CSV table of C-alpha atoms in Angstrom, one decimal:
chain,number,residue,atom,x,y,z
A,30,MET,CA,91.5,106.1,6.4
A,31,ASN,CA,94.8,106.0,8.4
A,32,ARG,CA,94.9,109.8,8.4
A,33,GLN,CA,91.5,110.0,10.0
A,34,ALA,CA,92.3,107.4,12.6
A,35,LEU,CA,95.5,109.3,13.4
A,36,VAL,CA,93.5,112.6,13.8
A,37,LEU,CA,91.0,110.8,16.1
A,38,ALA,CA,93.8,109.3,18.3
A,39,VAL,CA,95.4,112.7,18.7
A,40,LEU,CA,92.1,114.2,19.8
A,41,VAL,CA,91.4,111.5,22.3
A,42,ALA,CA,94.8,111.7,23.7
A,43,ALA,CA,94.6,115.4,24.1
A,44,SER,CA,91.2,115.3,25.9
A,45,GLY,CA,92.5,112.6,28.1
A,46,ALA,CA,95.4,114.7,29.1
A,47,GLN,CA,93.0,117.5,30.2
A,48,LEU,CA,91.2,115.1,32.4
A,49,ALA,CA,94.4,114.0,34.1
A,50,ASN,CA,95.0,117.7,35.0
A,51,ALA,CA,91.6,118.3,36.4
A,52,ALA,CA,91.4,120.5,39.6
A,53,ASP,CA,91.0,118.7,42.8
A,54,GLY,CA,90.3,121.5,45.1
A,55,THR,CA,90.8,125.2,46.0
A,56,ILE,CA,93.1,126.8,48.6
A,57,ASN,CA,92.2,130.3,49.8
A,58,PHE,CA,95.0,132.4,51.2
A,59,ASN,CA,94.2,135.3,53.7
A,60,GLY,CA,96.5,138.1,55.0
A,61,GLU,CA,96.4,141.7,56.2
A,62,LEU,CA,98.6,144.7,55.6
A,63,VAL,CA,98.4,147.3,58.2
A,64,ASP,CA,99.6,150.9,58.3
A,65,GLN,CA,101.7,150.4,61.3
A,66,THR,CA,104.9,152.0,61.9
A,67,CYS,CA,107.3,151.7,64.9
A,68,THR,CA,110.9,152.0,65.7
A,69,ILE,CA,112.3,148.7,66.4
A,70,ALA,CA,115.3,147.7,68.6
A,71,VAL,CA,116.9,144.5,70.1
A,72,ASP,CA,118.5,145.4,73.4
A,73,GLY,CA,118.8,148.9,72.3
A,74,VAL,CA,120.3,148.2,68.7
A,75,VAL,CA,118.0,149.9,66.4
A,76,THR,CA,117.0,148.0,63.1
A,77,PRO,CA,118.0,147.6,60.4
A,78,ALA,CA,121.3,147.0,62.2
A,79,ALA,CA,121.7,143.4,63.4
A,80,ALA,CA,121.9,142.9,67.1
A,81,THR,CA,124.0,140.2,68.7
A,82,VAL,CA,123.1,138.2,71.8
A,83,THR,CA,126.0,136.5,73.4
A,84,LEU,CA,125.2,133.4,75.4
A,85,PRO,CA,127.5,132.3,78.4
A,86,THR,CA,130.2,129.8,78.0
A,87,VAL,CA,129.0,126.6,79.4
A,88,SER,CA,130.6,123.1,80.0
A,89,ILE,CA,129.6,120.3,77.7
A,90,ASN,CA,128.9,118.4,80.8
A,91,ARG,CA,125.6,120.3,81.1
A,92,LEU,CA,124.5,119.1,77.7
A,93,THR,CA,125.0,115.2,77.6
A,94,THR,CA,121.7,114.0,76.4
A,95,ALA,CA,119.3,115.2,73.6
A,96,GLY,CA,116.7,117.8,74.9
A,97,GLN,CA,118.9,119.2,77.8
A,98,VAL,CA,119.0,123.0,77.9
A,99,THR,CA,121.3,125.4,79.7
A,100,GLY,CA,122.6,128.9,79.4
A,101,GLN,CA,119.4,130.7,79.0
A,102,THR,CA,120.0,134.4,78.1
A,103,GLY,CA,117.3,137.0,77.8
A,104,PHE,CA,116.9,139.7,75.2
A,105,ASN,CA,114.3,142.3,74.6
A,106,ILE,CA,112.6,143.5,71.2
A,107,GLN,CA,111.6,147.1,72.0
A,108,LEU,CA,109.0,148.9,70.0
A,109,SER,CA,108.7,152.7,70.3
A,110,ASN,CA,106.7,155.6,68.7
A,111,CYS,CA,104.3,153.2,67.1
A,112,VAL,CA,101.6,154.8,65.1
A,113,GLY,CA,98.6,152.8,63.7
A,114,ALA,CA,95.5,150.9,64.9
A,115,ALA,CA,97.3,147.9,66.5
A,116,THR,CA,97.0,147.4,70.3
A,117,THR,CA,99.2,144.2,70.8
A,118,THR,CA,102.4,142.8,69.1
A,119,ALA,CA,104.6,139.8,69.2
A,120,ALA,CA,107.7,138.8,67.3
A,121,PHE,CA,107.2,136.1,64.7
A,122,PHE,CA,110.6,134.2,64.2
A,123,GLU,CA,110.7,133.2,60.6
A,124,SER,CA,111.9,129.9,59.0
A,125,GLY,CA,115.0,129.9,56.9
A,126,ALA,CA,118.3,128.2,56.3
A,127,SER,CA,119.3,128.5,60.0
A,128,VAL,CA,116.2,127.0,61.3
A,129,ASP,CA,115.7,123.2,61.8
A,130,PRO,CA,112.4,122.4,60.1
A,131,VAL,CA,111.6,119.7,62.4
A,132,SER,CA,112.4,121.2,65.9
A,133,GLY,CA,112.1,124.9,65.0
A,134,ASN,CA,115.4,125.4,66.8
A,135,LEU,CA,118.3,127.4,65.3
A,136,LYS,CA,121.0,125.2,63.8
A,137,ASN,CA,124.7,125.8,64.6
A,138,MET,CA,125.5,127.4,61.2
A,139,SER,CA,129.1,128.1,61.3
A,140,GLY,CA,130.2,127.1,64.8
A,141,THR,CA,132.4,124.2,65.6
A,142,ALA,CA,130.4,122.7,68.6
A,143,GLY,CA,128.7,119.4,67.9
A,144,ASN,CA,125.1,118.2,68.7
A,145,VAL,CA,124.0,121.6,69.8
A,146,GLN,CA,121.3,124.0,68.7
A,147,LEU,CA,119.8,127.1,70.0
A,148,GLN,CA,116.3,127.3,71.2
A,149,LEU,CA,114.2,130.5,71.3
A,150,VAL,CA,112.0,130.9,74.4
A,151,ASP,CA,109.1,133.3,75.3
A,152,ALA,CA,110.3,134.8,78.5
A,153,ALA,CA,106.9,135.9,79.5
A,154,ASN,CA,105.5,132.5,79.8
A,155,GLY,CA,108.6,130.2,79.6
A,156,SER,CA,107.5,128.2,76.5
A,157,ALA,CA,109.8,127.1,73.7
A,158,ILE,CA,109.2,129.0,70.4
A,159,GLN,CA,109.5,126.9,67.2
A,160,ALA,CA,110.8,129.3,64.6
A,161,GLY,CA,109.0,129.2,61.3
A,162,ASN,CA,105.9,127.5,62.9
A,163,THR,CA,102.6,129.4,62.7
A,164,ASN,CA,101.7,128.1,66.2
A,165,GLN,CA,103.7,131.2,67.3
A,166,ARG,CA,100.5,133.4,66.7
A,167,THR,CA,98.6,131.5,69.5
A,168,ARG,CA,101.4,130.3,71.8
A,169,THR,CA,103.6,133.4,72.1
A,170,THR,CA,102.7,136.1,74.6
A,171,ARG,CA,101.0,139.2,73.1
A,172,ASN,CA,102.5,142.5,74.3
A,173,THR,CA,100.4,145.4,74.7
A,174,LEU,CA,101.2,148.8,73.2
A,175,ASP,CA,101.1,151.5,75.8
A,176,GLY,CA,99.4,154.9,75.2
A,177,SER,CA,102.8,156.3,74.0
A,178,GLY,CA,103.0,153.5,71.4
A,179,ASN,CA,105.7,151.5,73.1
A,180,ALA,CA,106.1,147.8,74.0
A,181,ASN,CA,108.8,145.6,75.4
A,182,MET,CA,108.8,142.0,74.2
A,183,PRO,CA,110.9,139.7,76.4
A,184,TYR,CA,112.4,136.6,74.8
A,185,ALA,CA,115.3,134.3,75.6
A,186,ILE,CA,117.7,132.0,73.8
A,187,GLN,CA,119.3,128.8,75.2
A,188,TYR,CA,121.5,125.9,74.2
A,189,ILE,CA,119.8,122.7,73.5
A,190,ALA,CA,121.5,119.3,73.0
A,191,SER,CA,120.7,117.1,70.1
A,192,GLY,CA,122.9,114.3,71.5
A,193,VAL,CA,126.2,114.3,73.3
A,194,THR,CA,127.7,117.8,72.7
A,195,THR,CA,131.3,118.3,71.7
A,196,PRO,CA,133.2,121.6,72.4
A,197,GLY,CA,133.4,124.4,70.1
A,198,THR,CA,131.6,127.6,69.2
A,199,VAL,CA,128.0,128.1,68.4
A,200,VAL,CA,126.8,130.6,65.9
A,201,SER,CA,123.3,131.1,64.4
A,202,SER,CA,120.9,133.7,63.5
A,203,VAL,CA,117.2,134.3,62.9
A,204,THR,CA,115.0,136.7,61.0
A,205,TYR,CA,111.9,138.0,62.7
A,206,SER,CA,108.9,140.1,61.8
A,207,ILE,CA,106.6,142.0,64.2
A,208,ASP,CA,103.0,140.7,64.3
A,209,TYR,CA,100.7,143.5,65.0
A,210,GLN,CA,97.1,143.1,66.1
């Protein structure tokens, strides 16, 4: 009798465990791959080489409270010789270790300045870009590819205080992809 009770208890426990793992919903994922090729450059530096944008040296007196910005410095992502069906493009700045997941700003990764981050800006409309946030697809300016398959995408980077800043260097980076539509 005890053996039958034990077998029955194991079967009941196994079926209960299955109920605890029942599906609660479905998530669909959509994406698109395009046959689009372009030569990509940042201020003339052709990928895959990394480009460097140097911000001006500024006084900490210009960054004394959280949210203050200064030192906006423009850079351009240029596309040339594009072949494919896309007619517009924009950069999509990816999330990663250098990106603050709350603000979307770039963290000061190896620099010595305190309470400062870098903020990406859409230079065409002046709005801040939150790296890693999908809202970039609707808030960032779409740039038209011309008849020769070229486009210029203007962006900027600026210091942004997260508190009273302290002097030192600011060093960060961001990975980007080209969003073709």
